[in-house]
Coordinates of C-alpha atoms in Angstrom, one line a residue:
M1 CA -21.2 -38.4 14.3
H2 CA -22.2 -35.7 16.7
R3 CA -18.8 -35.6 18.2
G4 CA -17.2 -35.2 14.7
W5 CA -19.3 -32.2 13.9
L6 CA -18.6 -30.7 17.3
E7 CA -14.8 -31.0 16.7
R8 CA -15.2 -29.4 13.3
W9 CA -17.1 -26.5 14.7
R10 CA -14.5 -26.1 17.5
G11 CA -11.7 -26.1 15.0
L12 CA -13.4 -23.5 12.9
A13 CA -14.0 -21.4 15.9
Q14 CA -10.4 -21.6 17.0
A15 CA -9.3 -20.7 13.4
L16 CA -11.7 -17.8 12.8
G17 CA -12.7 -16.6 16.2
P18 CA -9.7 -14.6 17.1
P19 CA -9.4 -12.9 13.7
L20 CA -13.0 -12.0 13.8
V21 CA -12.6 -10.5 17.2
A22 CA -9.6 -8.5 16.1
L23 CA -11.4 -7.3 13.0
A24 CA -14.4 -6.3 15.2
L25 CA -12.2 -4.3 17.5
A26 CA -10.6 -2.4 14.7
E27 CA -14.0 -1.8 13.0
S28 CA -15.5 -0.5 16.3
L29 CA -12.7 2.1 16.6
L30 CA -13.3 3.2 13.1
W31 CA -17.0 3.4 13.5
A32 CA -16.5 5.6 16.6
G33 CA -14.1 7.8 14.7
A34 CA -16.6 8.2 11.8
V35 CA -19.5 9.1 14.1
R36 CA -17.3 11.6 16.0
N37 CA -16.7 13.3 12.7
G38 CA -20.4 13.4 11.7
E39 CA -20.1 10.4 9.3
D40 CA -22.5 7.4 9.0
P41 CA -20.3 4.3 8.9
R42 CA -23.1 2.3 7.4
N43 CA -22.8 4.4 4.2
A44 CA -20.3 3.2 1.7
S45 CA -19.5 6.8 0.9
T46 CA -18.0 7.2 4.3
W47 CA -15.2 4.9 3.3
V48 CA -14.5 6.6 0.0
R49 CA -11.6 9.1 0.5
W50 CA -9.1 10.7 -1.9
D51 CA -7.6 8.0 -4.1
S52 CA -10.8 5.9 -3.6
Y53 CA -12.5 8.0 -6.2
R54 CA -9.9 7.0 -8.7
Y55 CA -10.3 3.3 -8.0
I56 CA -14.1 3.7 -8.5
E57 CA -13.5 5.6 -11.8
I58 CA -11.3 2.7 -13.1
A59 CA -13.8 0.1 -11.9
R60 CA -16.6 1.9 -13.8
G61 CA -15.0 3.0 -17.0
G62 CA -11.4 1.8 -17.2
Y63 CA -8.3 4.0 -17.7
L64 CA -8.2 7.5 -19.1
E65 CA -5.2 9.6 -19.9
S66 CA -5.5 13.3 -20.8
R67 CA -2.3 15.0 -21.8
D68 CA -3.9 18.4 -21.9
D69 CA -5.4 18.0 -18.4
P70 CA -3.2 15.6 -16.4
E71 CA -5.5 16.0 -13.3
A72 CA -8.2 14.2 -15.3
S73 CA -6.0 11.1 -15.8
N74 CA -6.4 8.0 -13.6
T75 CA -3.3 6.2 -14.8
G76 CA -1.5 6.6 -11.5
W77 CA -3.4 3.7 -9.9
F78 CA -3.1 0.0 -10.4
P79 CA -5.8 -2.2 -11.9
G80 CA -6.1 -5.2 -9.5
F81 CA -8.5 -3.7 -6.9
P82 CA -10.7 -1.9 -9.4
L83 CA -11.1 -5.2 -11.2
V84 CA -12.2 -6.9 -8.0
M85 CA -14.6 -4.0 -7.4
R86 CA -16.1 -4.3 -10.9
L87 CA -16.6 -8.0 -10.6
A88 CA -18.1 -7.9 -7.1
S89 CA -20.3 -4.9 -8.1
R90 CA -21.8 -6.9 -11.0
A91 CA -22.1 -10.1 -9.1
A92 CA -23.8 -8.6 -6.0
H93 CA -25.7 -5.8 -7.8
V94 CA -24.2 -3.1 -5.6
T95 CA -22.3 0.1 -6.3
P96 CA -18.5 -0.1 -6.8
A97 CA -18.0 1.8 -3.6
R98 CA -20.0 -0.8 -1.6
A99 CA -18.2 -3.6 -3.4
G100 CA -14.8 -2.0 -2.6
R101 CA -15.6 -1.6 1.1
S102 CA -16.8 -5.3 1.3
A103 CA -13.7 -6.5 -0.6
A104 CA -11.4 -4.5 1.7
L105 CA -13.0 -6.1 4.8
G106 CA -12.9 -9.6 3.2
F107 CA -9.2 -9.3 2.5
E108 CA -8.6 -7.8 5.9
L109 CA -10.2 -10.8 7.6
A110 CA -8.2 -13.2 5.3
L111 CA -4.9 -11.6 6.2
L112 CA -5.7 -11.7 10.0
T113 CA -6.7 -15.3 9.6
L114 CA -3.5 -16.1 7.8
L115 CA -1.5 -14.4 10.5
W116 CA -3.3 -16.2 13.3
N117 CA -3.2 -19.7 11.8
R118 CA 0.1 -19.7 9.9
L119 CA 2.5 -16.8 10.6
L120 CA 2.4 -16.0 14.3
P121 CA 5.1 -17.9 16.2
P122 CA 4.3 -20.7 18.7
V123 CA 4.3 -18.4 21.7
P124 CA 1.8 -18.6 24.6
V125 CA -1.8 -17.9 23.5
A126 CA -2.1 -14.6 25.4
R127 CA 0.9 -13.2 23.5
R128 CA -0.4 -14.5 20.2
L129 CA -3.7 -12.8 20.8
L130 CA -2.0 -9.5 21.7
A131 CA 0.1 -9.7 18.6
L132 CA -3.0 -10.4 16.5
L133 CA -4.7 -7.3 18.0
A134 CA -1.6 -5.3 17.3
A135 CA -1.7 -6.5 13.7
A136 CA -5.4 -5.4 13.4
C137 CA -4.5 -2.0 14.7
F138 CA -1.1 -1.7 13.1
P139 CA -0.2 1.8 11.9
A140 CA -2.5 3.0 9.0
W141 CA -4.8 0.0 9.5
F142 CA -7.8 2.1 8.6
Y143 CA -6.7 2.2 5.0
R144 CA -7.1 -1.6 5.0
H145 CA -10.8 -1.1 5.9
A146 CA -11.6 1.7 3.5
V147 CA -12.0 1.6 -0.3
F148 CA -8.3 1.2 -0.9
P149 CA -6.3 -1.9 -2.1
L150 CA -4.1 -2.0 1.0
S151 CA -5.7 -5.1 2.6
M152 CA -5.7 -6.9 -0.8
T153 CA -2.0 -6.3 -1.5
T154 CA -1.1 -7.1 2.1
F155 CA -2.9 -10.4 2.1
F156 CA -1.2 -11.5 -1.1
N157 CA 2.2 -10.4 0.2
L158 CA 1.8 -12.4 3.4
A159 CA 0.4 -15.4 1.4
A160 CA 3.4 -15.3 -1.0
I161 CA 5.9 -15.1 1.9
E162 CA 4.2 -18.0 3.8
L163 CA 4.2 -20.2 0.6
A164 CA 7.8 -19.4 -0.2
A165 CA 8.9 -20.3 3.3
A166 CA 7.1 -23.6 2.8
G167 CA 8.9 -24.2 -0.6
A168 CA 5.8 -23.7 -2.7
F169 CA 7.4 -21.2 -5.1
V170 CA 4.9 -21.3 -7.9
G171 CA 2.0 -20.5 -5.5
A172 CA 4.2 -17.8 -3.9
G173 CA 4.9 -16.3 -7.3
A174 CA 1.2 -16.3 -8.2
C175 CA 0.3 -14.5 -5.0
G176 CA 3.2 -12.1 -5.6
A177 CA 1.9 -11.4 -9.1
L178 CA -1.5 -10.6 -7.8
S179 CA 0.0 -8.2 -5.2
A180 CA 2.2 -6.5 -7.9
F181 CA -0.9 -6.2 -10.1
T182 CA -2.8 -4.4 -7.2
Y183 CA -0.5 -1.9 -5.7
P184 CA 2.8 -0.1 -6.6
T185 CA 4.7 -1.6 -3.7
G186 CA 3.4 -5.1 -4.4
F187 CA 6.3 -6.1 -6.6
L188 CA 8.6 -5.7 -3.6
V189 CA 7.5 -9.1 -2.3
A190 CA 9.9 -10.4 -5.0
V191 CA 12.7 -9.6 -2.6
P192 CA 11.8 -12.1 0.2
L193 CA 10.8 -14.6 -2.5
A194 CA 14.2 -14.4 -4.1
L195 CA 15.8 -14.6 -0.7
A196 CA 13.8 -17.7 0.1
A197 CA 14.9 -19.3 -3.2
A198 CA 18.6 -18.5 -2.4
L199 CA 18.3 -20.0 1.1
A200 CA 16.2 -23.1 0.0
R201 CA 17.7 -26.2 1.5
G202 CA 18.1 -29.4 -0.4
R203 CA 18.1 -27.7 -3.8
S204 CA 20.9 -27.6 -6.4
S205 CA 22.0 -24.3 -7.8
L206 CA 19.8 -24.9 -10.8
G207 CA 16.9 -25.7 -8.5
R208 CA 17.4 -22.4 -6.6
L209 CA 17.3 -20.6 -10.0
R210 CA 14.1 -22.3 -10.9
A211 CA 12.6 -21.4 -7.5
A212 CA 13.6 -17.7 -8.0
A213 CA 12.1 -17.7 -11.5
A214 CA 8.9 -19.2 -10.1
G215 CA 8.7 -16.9 -7.1
A216 CA 10.3 -13.6 -7.9
G217 CA 9.9 -14.0 -11.7
L218 CA 6.1 -14.5 -11.6
T219 CA 5.8 -11.6 -9.2
L220 CA 7.5 -9.3 -11.7
L221 CA 5.2 -10.6 -14.4
G222 CA 2.4 -9.2 -12.4
L223 CA 4.0 -5.8 -12.6
G224 CA 4.4 -6.3 -16.3
A225 CA 0.7 -7.1 -16.6
V226 CA 0.0 -3.6 -15.2
F227 CA 2.0 -2.0 -18.0
A228 CA 0.2 -4.3 -20.5
V229 CA -3.2 -3.1 -19.2
L230 CA -2.1 0.5 -19.6
Q231 CA -0.8 -0.1 -23.1
V232 CA -4.2 -1.5 -24.1
G233 CA -6.2 1.1 -22.2
V234 CA -4.5 4.3 -23.1
G235 CA -1.8 3.3 -25.6
R236 CA 1.2 4.0 -23.3
W237 CA 2.7 1.2 -21.2
D238 CA 4.6 3.8 -19.1
A239 CA 1.5 6.0 -18.3
F240 CA 1.8 5.2 -14.6
L241 CA 5.5 6.3 -14.5
V242 CA 4.7 9.5 -16.4
Y243 CA 1.9 10.3 -14.0
Q244 CA 4.0 9.7 -10.9
Q245 CA 6.9 11.9 -12.2
R246 CA 4.5 14.9 -11.8
F247 CA 5.0 14.5 -8.0
G248 CA 8.8 14.6 -8.1
Q249 CA 9.2 10.9 -7.3
G250 CA 12.5 9.4 -8.2
L251 CA 15.7 8.3 -6.5
H252 CA 16.3 9.9 -3.1
S253 CA 18.3 9.1 0.0
P254 CA 15.9 7.1 2.3
L255 CA 17.5 8.4 5.5
E256 CA 17.3 12.0 4.3
V257 CA 13.6 11.6 3.4
L258 CA 12.9 9.9 6.7
L259 CA 14.5 12.7 8.6
G260 CA 12.5 15.2 6.6
H261 CA 9.3 13.4 7.6
T262 CA 10.2 13.6 11.3
R263 CA 10.9 17.3 11.4
P264 CA 7.4 18.2 12.8
L265 CA 8.3 16.2 15.9
L266 CA 11.3 18.4 16.5
R267 CA 9.1 21.5 16.5
G268 CA 7.5 20.2 19.6
S269 CA 3.9 21.1 18.5
L270 CA 0.8 19.0 18.6
E271 CA -0.1 19.7 15.0
P272 CA -1.5 16.8 12.8
A273 CA 1.9 16.6 11.0
A274 CA 3.5 15.6 14.4
L275 CA 1.1 12.7 14.8
V276 CA 1.9 11.5 11.3
S277 CA 5.6 11.8 12.1
S278 CA 5.1 9.8 15.2
Q279 CA 3.7 7.0 13.2
T280 CA 6.6 7.1 10.8
V281 CA 9.1 6.9 13.7
L282 CA 7.1 4.1 15.3
V283 CA 7.1 2.0 12.2
T284 CA 10.8 2.4 11.7
A285 CA 11.3 1.5 15.4
L286 CA 9.1 -1.6 15.0
W287 CA 11.2 -2.9 12.1
L288 CA 14.4 -2.3 14.2
L289 CA 12.8 -4.1 17.1
G290 CA 11.8 -7.0 14.9
A291 CA 15.3 -7.3 13.6
W292 CA 16.7 -7.3 17.1
L293 CA 14.2 -9.9 18.3
L294 CA 15.0 -12.1 15.3
W295 CA 18.7 -11.8 16.1
R296 CA 18.2 -12.5 19.8
D297 CA 16.2 -15.6 19.1
R298 CA 18.1 -16.7 16.0
E299 CA 18.6 -20.3 17.2
A300 CA 14.9 -20.8 17.5
G301 CA 14.0 -18.5 14.5
R302 CA 11.9 -19.6 11.6
P303 CA 12.7 -19.0 7.9
V304 CA 9.5 -17.1 7.4
D305 CA 10.6 -14.5 10.0
L306 CA 13.6 -13.6 8.0
L307 CA 11.4 -13.2 4.9
L308 CA 9.0 -11.0 6.7
L309 CA 11.8 -8.8 7.9
A310 CA 13.3 -8.6 4.4
H311 CA 10.0 -7.5 3.0
G312 CA 9.7 -4.8 5.6
A313 CA 13.1 -3.5 4.8
A314 CA 12.4 -3.5 1.0
V315 CA 9.2 -1.5 1.5
W316 CA 10.9 0.9 3.9
V317 CA 13.8 1.6 1.6
F318 CA 11.6 1.9 -1.5
V319 CA 9.0 4.2 0.0
N320 CA 11.5 6.5 1.6
G321 CA 13.7 6.4 -1.4
A322 CA 10.9 7.4 -3.8
G323 CA 10.9 10.9 -2.4
P324 CA 9.2 13.1 0.2
N325 CA 5.9 13.4 -1.7
V326 CA 5.0 9.7 -1.2
S327 CA 2.2 9.2 1.4
I328 CA 4.5 7.3 3.7
Y329 CA 1.9 7.0 6.4
R330 CA -0.4 5.1 4.1
Q331 CA 2.4 2.6 3.1
A332 CA 2.7 1.5 6.8
A333 CA -0.4 -0.5 6.4
V334 CA 1.4 -3.2 4.3
L335 CA 4.1 -3.7 7.0
V336 CA 1.7 -5.6 9.3
G337 CA 4.0 -8.6 8.6
L338 CA 6.2 -7.3 11.4
A339 CA 3.5 -8.5 13.9
P340 CA 4.9 -12.1 14.0
L341 CA 8.3 -10.7 14.9
V342 CA 7.2 -8.5 17.8
A343 CA 5.1 -11.4 19.1
R344 CA 8.3 -12.5 20.7
L345 CA 8.1 -9.6 23.2
R346 CA 7.1 -10.4 26.8
L347 CA 3.5 -10.0 27.8
R348 CA 3.8 -6.6 29.4
A349 CA 5.7 -5.2 26.5
L350 CA 3.0 -6.4 24.1
V351 CA 0.4 -4.8 26.2
L352 CA 2.2 -1.5 26.2
L353 CA 2.7 -1.8 22.4
L354 CA -1.0 -2.4 21.8
V355 CA -1.9 0.6 24.0
L356 CA 0.6 2.7 22.0
L357 CA -0.9 1.5 18.7
L358 CA -4.4 2.2 19.9
G359 CA -3.6 5.7 21.1
L360 CA -1.8 6.5 17.9
G361 CA -4.5 4.9 15.8
V362 CA -7.3 6.9 17.4
G363 CA -5.6 10.1 16.5
M364 CA -4.8 9.0 13.0
V365 CA -8.4 7.9 12.4
Q366 CA -9.5 11.4 13.3
L367 CA -7.2 12.8 10.7
F368 CA -8.5 10.3 8.2
F369 CA -12.2 11.0 8.6
S370 CA -11.5 14.8 8.7
N371 CA -9.8 14.5 5.3
Q372 CA -6.4 15.6 6.6
L373 CA -4.8 12.4 5.2
V374 CA -4.7 11.8 1.5

């Protein structure tokens, strides 16, 4: 009996220990950055920045659209995270800001746990640990700790991809729908889910269509649910699209937009924009590196790796193709699914990558807490 309990505790420690350590490392860096900028990290308000106020507004009073004063509208944000904030706030009797901060950390721990236990490849444990730490400090990770829906949508993206790789398309579609209901790029997980259905072995053509309908189809229903909520809330299903058009978002050349984002680097200055550009270049390089590693190890590759790569490509193309006014540096937070791909690097290369991520992250955290990032 005693041995059985010991084995259970040991298994729990092995499953949760590394993700907790990775989360603690990322949190400690954020706390240090907050203190350095005169902020108290124990206060929920420290983690409320820019769009966070909109999510709090929606959690408190729902959607509002003002045609006379568009700035007063909050229809440019999705309802999933505010709904979680509202429910958690009522259940725990805390403010929506406190509920949002707690929910963000909870989803962050969940996604790190999913990476550690299900998505990282079977490489030596030292490399798995380094890859997990790299995931915890992946570009823009601080958005996944603050009152933003990035950790929530990222967790459901990874869960959907893992389930699709295992052939559980209904579960994958349900997770995809939750991601699509939470964040504007969430519906893009439909791309790897459709790919998984097309590549599913042992299924007839009809079976693949059913899998696509269950996976990608349910995901798109989640996006449709956003429009339904807006229709009920403000009487316009397209209120989100109308709001976003104010910022010039539309169809653009992804490569041209990317080159535009990298121009501060060409000036050779050390201005904040150059640091942001460095992150943009690094994320693109990590995707290319992941693609090369997957090709190099294609004989030993796993189906889930291709799905993670496809999701990264979909997000990269969509975000850059939406136009130069999109906060591309924030969207990097959802691309943490590239961590299992770069886990195939050699030990020294992973150490160097982690050092690079930490160095970049410290600088970006300073910009975040000094309100230079929106």
